[in-house]
Amino acid sequence: GQNIDQPTEMTATEGAIVQINCTYQTSGFNGLFWYQQHAGEAPTFLSYNVLDGLEEKGRFSSFLSRSKGYSYLLLKELQMKDSASYLCAVRGTDSWGKFQFGAGTQVVVTP
Amino acid sequence: DVKVTQSSRYLVKRTGEKVFLECVQDMDHENMFWYRQDPGLGLRLIYFSYDVKMKEKGDIPEGYSVSREKKERFSLILESASTNQTSMYLCASSQLVGGETQYFGPGTRLLVL
């Protein structure tokens, strides 16, 4: 079966660092994606990992360990605008690149 | 700039009504997807299409159908709306192959009374 787990909610202070973990068990793996979704808006692409290791993009970094079925998204120097839901998604190996999404982690940034 | 648009942001319908949700993308993408998003459940795939007139069932197709008559447009149809179809509906598109992400529309929040 397919299973993607991530925490429901995390709270952190402005300027701090937060790490959102995602574990997955899927029948096929062809990449792990992180999306940011503000309330009432569409998810927007943040990062993509297909090989093990760390990908850095400004204040956001994403890590992948395929052998452990594990990824994390690291948000540094938190800003109030980072308050949002963060979705972990795994793309399968079917011909059409279907995604399986986690339920999302709501990050609340406090002053 | 990539763009996926959906016909309505908010929709209120009555039980038993036929409901059409439209999605248009301007990126010449082959793949298009319809998801519903519910609290605590995340995004669940209803149907997807990889070419004009082609469609495949996702994880929760019951009570829905789709239509793709043109490459840029993908419609989701609720044949007879029910209250348990109250949800946020998100359309997405992507290229057929490669490392491309999916690009999402703004969503349609549907309330079925």
Short mmCIF file of N, CA and C in Angstrom, two decimals, chain B:
data_model
loop_
_atom_site.label_atom_id
_atom_site.label_comp_id
_atom_site.label_asym_id
_atom_site.label_seq_id
_atom_site.Cartn_x
_atom_site.Cartn_y
_atom_site.Cartn_z
N ASP B 1 4.89 32.82 -17.54
CA ASP B 1 4.46 32.36 -16.23
C ASP B 1 3.38 31.29 -16.39
N VAL B 2 3.58 30.16 -15.72
CA VAL B 2 2.64 29.06 -15.88
C VAL B 2 1.30 29.42 -15.25
N LYS B 3 0.23 28.90 -15.86
CA LYS B 3 -1.07 29.25 -15.35
C LYS B 3 -2.08 28.10 -15.50
N VAL B 4 -2.70 27.79 -14.36
CA VAL B 4 -3.82 26.87 -14.35
C VAL B 4 -4.99 27.62 -13.73
N THR B 5 -6.07 27.68 -14.45
CA THR B 5 -7.24 28.40 -13.95
C THR B 5 -8.42 27.45 -13.77
N GLN B 6 -9.25 27.77 -12.80
CA GLN B 6 -10.47 27.01 -12.55
C GLN B 6 -11.64 27.95 -12.63
N SER B 7 -12.76 27.43 -13.11
CA SER B 7 -13.89 28.28 -13.49
C SER B 7 -14.50 29.03 -12.32
N SER B 8 -14.50 28.45 -11.13
CA SER B 8 -15.13 29.12 -9.99
C SER B 8 -14.24 28.96 -8.76
N ARG B 9 -14.22 29.95 -7.89
CA ARG B 9 -13.52 29.81 -6.62
C ARG B 9 -14.45 29.22 -5.56
N TYR B 10 -15.73 29.60 -5.63
CA TYR B 10 -16.72 29.11 -4.68
C TYR B 10 -17.98 28.71 -5.44
N LEU B 11 -18.58 27.62 -4.98
CA LEU B 11 -19.78 27.12 -5.64
C LEU B 11 -20.70 26.51 -4.59
N VAL B 12 -21.99 26.84 -4.66
CA VAL B 12 -22.97 26.23 -3.77
C VAL B 12 -24.02 25.53 -4.63
N LYS B 13 -24.22 24.25 -4.39
CA LYS B 13 -25.17 23.46 -5.16
C LYS B 13 -26.07 22.66 -4.23
N ARG B 14 -27.17 22.18 -4.79
CA ARG B 14 -28.10 21.37 -4.00
C ARG B 14 -27.90 19.90 -4.32
N THR B 15 -28.22 19.07 -3.36
CA THR B 15 -28.13 17.62 -3.53
C THR B 15 -28.91 17.20 -4.78
N GLY B 16 -28.28 16.36 -5.60
CA GLY B 16 -28.92 15.87 -6.80
C GLY B 16 -28.61 16.67 -8.05
N GLU B 17 -28.06 17.86 -7.88
CA GLU B 17 -27.73 18.69 -9.05
C GLU B 17 -26.52 18.12 -9.79
N LYS B 18 -26.46 18.39 -11.08
CA LYS B 18 -25.28 18.04 -11.87
C LYS B 18 -24.33 19.23 -11.80
N VAL B 19 -23.07 18.96 -11.50
CA VAL B 19 -22.11 20.04 -11.28
C VAL B 19 -20.93 19.87 -12.24
N PHE B 20 -20.54 20.97 -12.86
CA PHE B 20 -19.39 20.97 -13.77
C PHE B 20 -18.30 21.86 -13.18
N LEU B 21 -17.10 21.31 -13.05
CA LEU B 21 -15.95 22.11 -12.65
C LEU B 21 -14.98 22.10 -13.82
N GLU B 22 -14.57 23.31 -14.23
CA GLU B 22 -13.72 23.43 -15.41
C GLU B 22 -12.30 23.83 -15.01
N CYS B 23 -11.34 23.31 -15.74
CA CYS B 23 -9.94 23.64 -15.50
C CYS B 23 -9.27 23.88 -16.85
N VAL B 24 -8.49 24.94 -16.93
CA VAL B 24 -7.77 25.26 -18.17
C VAL B 24 -6.31 25.55 -17.83
N GLN B 25 -5.40 24.97 -18.63
CA GLN B 25 -3.97 25.26 -18.45
C GLN B 25 -3.40 25.78 -19.77
N ASP B 26 -2.41 26.68 -19.63
CA ASP B 26 -1.85 27.31 -20.82
C ASP B 26 -0.41 26.89 -21.07
N MET B 27 0.00 25.73 -20.53
CA MET B 27 1.39 25.30 -20.62
C MET B 27 1.60 24.17 -21.61
N ASP B 28 0.55 23.81 -22.34
CA ASP B 28 0.63 22.71 -23.32
C ASP B 28 1.04 21.40 -22.65
N HIS B 29 0.59 21.22 -21.39
CA HIS B 29 0.89 19.99 -20.66
C HIS B 29 0.02 18.84 -21.12
N GLU B 30 0.64 17.64 -21.15
CA GLU B 30 -0.13 16.45 -21.53
C GLU B 30 -1.01 15.97 -20.38
N ASN B 31 -0.45 15.99 -19.16
CA ASN B 31 -1.17 15.42 -18.01
C ASN B 31 -2.03 16.46 -17.32
N MET B 32 -3.22 16.07 -16.97
CA MET B 32 -4.06 16.91 -16.11
C MET B 32 -4.71 16.04 -15.06
N PHE B 33 -4.92 16.62 -13.88
CA PHE B 33 -5.37 15.86 -12.71
C PHE B 33 -6.48 16.61 -11.99
N TRP B 34 -7.39 15.86 -11.39
CA TRP B 34 -8.37 16.42 -10.46
C TRP B 34 -8.19 15.76 -9.10
N TYR B 35 -8.05 16.59 -8.06
CA TYR B 35 -7.94 16.14 -6.69
C TYR B 35 -9.07 16.77 -5.87
N ARG B 36 -9.38 16.11 -4.76
CA ARG B 36 -10.14 16.80 -3.72
C ARG B 36 -9.28 16.84 -2.46
N GLN B 37 -9.45 17.91 -1.71
CA GLN B 37 -8.64 18.11 -0.50
C GLN B 37 -9.57 18.30 0.68
N ASP B 38 -9.43 17.43 1.67
CA ASP B 38 -10.24 17.48 2.88
C ASP B 38 -9.33 17.50 4.09
N PRO B 39 -9.72 18.21 5.15
CA PRO B 39 -8.87 18.31 6.34
C PRO B 39 -8.47 16.95 6.87
N GLY B 40 -7.17 16.80 7.13
CA GLY B 40 -6.67 15.56 7.70
C GLY B 40 -6.47 14.44 6.70
N LEU B 41 -6.94 14.63 5.47
CA LEU B 41 -6.81 13.56 4.47
C LEU B 41 -5.85 13.93 3.35
N GLY B 42 -5.52 15.19 3.24
CA GLY B 42 -4.63 15.59 2.17
C GLY B 42 -5.30 15.58 0.82
N LEU B 43 -4.51 15.62 -0.22
CA LEU B 43 -5.03 15.60 -1.58
C LEU B 43 -5.23 14.15 -2.02
N ARG B 44 -6.41 13.88 -2.54
CA ARG B 44 -6.71 12.55 -3.05
C ARG B 44 -7.09 12.65 -4.52
N LEU B 45 -6.50 11.79 -5.33
CA LEU B 45 -6.67 11.84 -6.77
C LEU B 45 -8.00 11.24 -7.18
N ILE B 46 -8.78 12.01 -7.93
CA ILE B 46 -10.10 11.54 -8.39
C ILE B 46 -9.97 10.90 -9.77
N TYR B 47 -9.47 11.66 -10.72
CA TYR B 47 -9.25 11.22 -12.09
C TYR B 47 -8.05 11.96 -12.65
N PHE B 48 -7.44 11.38 -13.67
CA PHE B 48 -6.44 12.10 -14.41
C PHE B 48 -6.53 11.75 -15.88
N SER B 49 -5.84 12.57 -16.68
CA SER B 49 -5.86 12.39 -18.13
C SER B 49 -4.47 12.66 -18.66
N TYR B 50 -3.99 11.81 -19.58
CA TYR B 50 -2.66 11.98 -20.13
C TYR B 50 -2.69 12.38 -21.60
N ASP B 51 -3.90 12.55 -22.13
CA ASP B 51 -4.03 12.98 -23.52
C ASP B 51 -5.49 13.32 -23.77
N VAL B 52 -5.72 14.00 -24.87
CA VAL B 52 -7.10 14.33 -25.23
C VAL B 52 -7.92 13.05 -25.34
N LYS B 53 -9.11 13.10 -24.77
CA LYS B 53 -10.07 11.99 -24.78
C LYS B 53 -9.62 10.78 -23.97
N MET B 54 -8.47 10.85 -23.33
CA MET B 54 -8.01 9.74 -22.51
C MET B 54 -8.22 10.09 -21.04
N LYS B 55 -8.64 9.10 -20.25
CA LYS B 55 -8.84 9.33 -18.82
C LYS B 55 -8.54 8.05 -18.06
N GLU B 56 -8.12 8.24 -16.83
CA GLU B 56 -7.82 7.12 -15.95
C GLU B 56 -8.40 7.42 -14.57
N LYS B 57 -8.92 6.39 -13.91
CA LYS B 57 -9.42 6.58 -12.55
C LYS B 57 -8.27 6.76 -11.58
N GLY B 58 -8.51 7.63 -10.62
CA GLY B 58 -7.56 7.80 -9.53
C GLY B 58 -7.96 6.93 -8.35
N ASP B 59 -7.76 7.43 -7.15
CA ASP B 59 -8.03 6.65 -5.95
C ASP B 59 -9.49 6.70 -5.51
N ILE B 60 -10.20 7.77 -5.87
CA ILE B 60 -11.59 7.93 -5.40
C ILE B 60 -12.50 8.42 -6.53
N PRO B 61 -12.69 7.62 -7.59
CA PRO B 61 -13.47 8.10 -8.73
C PRO B 61 -14.99 8.01 -8.58
N GLU B 62 -15.45 7.31 -7.53
CA GLU B 62 -16.89 7.05 -7.42
C GLU B 62 -17.67 8.35 -7.29
N GLY B 63 -18.70 8.50 -8.10
CA GLY B 63 -19.56 9.67 -8.04
C GLY B 63 -19.09 10.80 -8.94
N TYR B 64 -17.97 10.58 -9.64
CA TYR B 64 -17.40 11.60 -10.52
C TYR B 64 -17.19 11.04 -11.92
N SER B 65 -17.16 11.94 -12.90
CA SER B 65 -16.69 11.60 -14.24
C SER B 65 -15.90 12.79 -14.75
N VAL B 66 -15.19 12.60 -15.86
CA VAL B 66 -14.35 13.67 -16.40
C VAL B 66 -14.49 13.71 -17.92
N SER B 67 -14.04 14.83 -18.46
CA SER B 67 -14.06 15.02 -19.91
C SER B 67 -12.84 15.81 -20.33
N ARG B 68 -12.16 15.34 -21.37
CA ARG B 68 -11.02 16.09 -21.91
C ARG B 68 -11.16 16.09 -23.44
N GLU B 69 -11.84 17.09 -23.93
CA GLU B 69 -12.06 17.23 -25.37
C GLU B 69 -10.96 18.03 -26.06
N LYS B 70 -10.31 18.89 -25.29
CA LYS B 70 -9.18 19.68 -25.80
C LYS B 70 -8.02 19.54 -24.83
N LYS B 71 -6.80 19.67 -25.36
CA LYS B 71 -5.61 19.44 -24.54
C LYS B 71 -5.57 20.37 -23.33
N GLU B 72 -6.02 21.60 -23.50
CA GLU B 72 -5.86 22.58 -22.43
C GLU B 72 -6.97 22.52 -21.39
N ARG B 73 -8.02 21.77 -21.63
CA ARG B 73 -9.19 21.82 -20.75
C ARG B 73 -9.57 20.44 -20.21
N PHE B 74 -9.80 20.40 -18.90
CA PHE B 74 -10.15 19.14 -18.23
C PHE B 74 -11.30 19.43 -17.29
N SER B 75 -12.41 18.75 -17.52
CA SER B 75 -13.62 19.03 -16.74
C SER B 75 -13.92 17.89 -15.79
N LEU B 76 -14.35 18.26 -14.60
CA LEU B 76 -14.80 17.28 -13.59
C LEU B 76 -16.31 17.43 -13.47
N ILE B 77 -17.01 16.31 -13.51
CA ILE B 77 -18.47 16.32 -13.47
C ILE B 77 -18.95 15.50 -12.28
N LEU B 78 -19.82 16.12 -11.50
CA LEU B 78 -20.52 15.40 -10.44
C LEU B 78 -21.93 15.15 -10.97
N GLU B 79 -22.20 13.90 -11.32
CA GLU B 79 -23.46 13.57 -12.00
C GLU B 79 -24.67 13.91 -11.15
N SER B 80 -24.58 13.65 -9.86
CA SER B 80 -25.68 13.92 -8.93
C SER B 80 -25.04 14.25 -7.58
N ALA B 81 -24.84 15.54 -7.36
CA ALA B 81 -24.07 15.97 -6.20
C ALA B 81 -24.67 15.46 -4.89
N SER B 82 -23.78 15.08 -3.99
CA SER B 82 -24.22 14.66 -2.66
C SER B 82 -23.44 15.45 -1.62
N THR B 83 -23.97 15.48 -0.40
CA THR B 83 -23.34 16.31 0.65
C THR B 83 -21.92 15.86 0.96
N ASN B 84 -21.63 14.58 0.78
CA ASN B 84 -20.26 14.13 1.06
C ASN B 84 -19.26 14.52 -0.03
N GLN B 85 -19.73 15.21 -1.04
CA GLN B 85 -18.84 15.76 -2.06
C GLN B 85 -18.51 17.23 -1.79
N THR B 86 -18.98 17.74 -0.67
CA THR B 86 -18.55 19.07 -0.23
C THR B 86 -17.06 19.00 0.07
N SER B 87 -16.28 19.83 -0.61
CA SER B 87 -14.83 19.73 -0.50
C SER B 87 -14.17 20.86 -1.28
N MET B 88 -12.84 20.92 -1.17
CA MET B 88 -12.03 21.78 -2.03
C MET B 88 -11.54 20.91 -3.20
N TYR B 89 -11.77 21.37 -4.41
CA TYR B 89 -11.35 20.63 -5.60
C TYR B 89 -10.20 21.37 -6.28
N LEU B 90 -9.10 20.64 -6.49
CA LEU B 90 -7.91 21.24 -7.09
C LEU B 90 -7.59 20.53 -8.39
N CYS B 91 -7.33 21.33 -9.40
CA CYS B 91 -6.89 20.83 -10.69
C CYS B 91 -5.39 21.05 -10.79
N ALA B 92 -4.70 20.15 -11.47
CA ALA B 92 -3.26 20.31 -11.67
C ALA B 92 -2.89 19.81 -13.05
N SER B 93 -1.73 20.26 -13.53
CA SER B 93 -1.24 19.78 -14.82
C SER B 93 0.26 19.57 -14.73
N SER B 94 0.79 18.72 -15.61
CA SER B 94 2.24 18.48 -15.66
C SER B 94 2.60 17.96 -17.03
N GLN B 95 3.88 18.03 -17.33
CA GLN B 95 4.37 17.41 -18.55
C GLN B 95 4.29 15.89 -18.40
N LEU B 96 4.34 15.19 -19.52
CA LEU B 96 4.17 13.74 -19.49
C LEU B 96 5.33 13.05 -18.80
N VAL B 97 6.54 13.47 -19.03
CA VAL B 97 7.71 12.81 -18.45
C VAL B 97 8.67 13.86 -17.93
N GLY B 98 9.66 13.38 -17.19
CA GLY B 98 10.69 14.30 -16.73
C GLY B 98 10.51 14.69 -15.29
N GLY B 99 11.35 15.58 -14.83
CA GLY B 99 11.34 15.97 -13.42
C GLY B 99 10.35 17.05 -13.09
N GLU B 100 9.41 17.29 -13.95
CA GLU B 100 8.47 18.38 -13.76
C GLU B 100 7.55 18.14 -12.58
N THR B 101 7.32 19.22 -11.86
CA THR B 101 6.32 19.20 -10.81
C THR B 101 4.93 19.27 -11.42
N GLN B 102 3.92 19.18 -10.58
CA GLN B 102 2.57 19.48 -10.99
C GLN B 102 2.28 20.94 -10.65
N TYR B 103 1.55 21.61 -11.52
CA TYR B 103 1.16 22.99 -11.29
C TYR B 103 -0.34 23.00 -10.98
N PHE B 104 -0.67 23.70 -9.91
CA PHE B 104 -2.04 23.66 -9.41
C PHE B 104 -2.82 24.93 -9.73
N GLY B 105 -4.11 24.73 -9.93
CA GLY B 105 -5.03 25.85 -10.01
C GLY B 105 -5.37 26.34 -8.62
N PRO B 106 -6.14 27.45 -8.52
CA PRO B 106 -6.45 28.07 -7.24
C PRO B 106 -7.47 27.30 -6.42
N GLY B 107 -8.12 26.32 -7.02
CA GLY B 107 -9.09 25.52 -6.27
C GLY B 107 -10.50 26.04 -6.37
N THR B 108 -11.46 25.12 -6.25
CA THR B 108 -12.88 25.46 -6.18
C THR B 108 -13.42 24.86 -4.89
N ARG B 109 -13.96 25.76 -4.05
CA ARG B 109 -14.56 25.26 -2.81
C ARG B 109 -16.04 25.02 -3.08
N LEU B 110 -16.43 23.77 -3.06
CA LEU B 110 -17.81 23.36 -3.38
C LEU B 110 -18.55 22.99 -2.10
N LEU B 111 -19.71 23.59 -1.96
CA LEU B 111 -20.61 23.26 -0.84
C LEU B 111 -21.88 22.66 -1.44
N VAL B 112 -22.20 21.44 -1.02
CA VAL B 112 -23.43 20.79 -1.48
C VAL B 112 -24.41 20.74 -0.31
N LEU B 113 -25.56 21.38 -0.51
CA LEU B 113 -26.55 21.47 0.57
C LEU B 113 -27.62 20.39 0.45
#
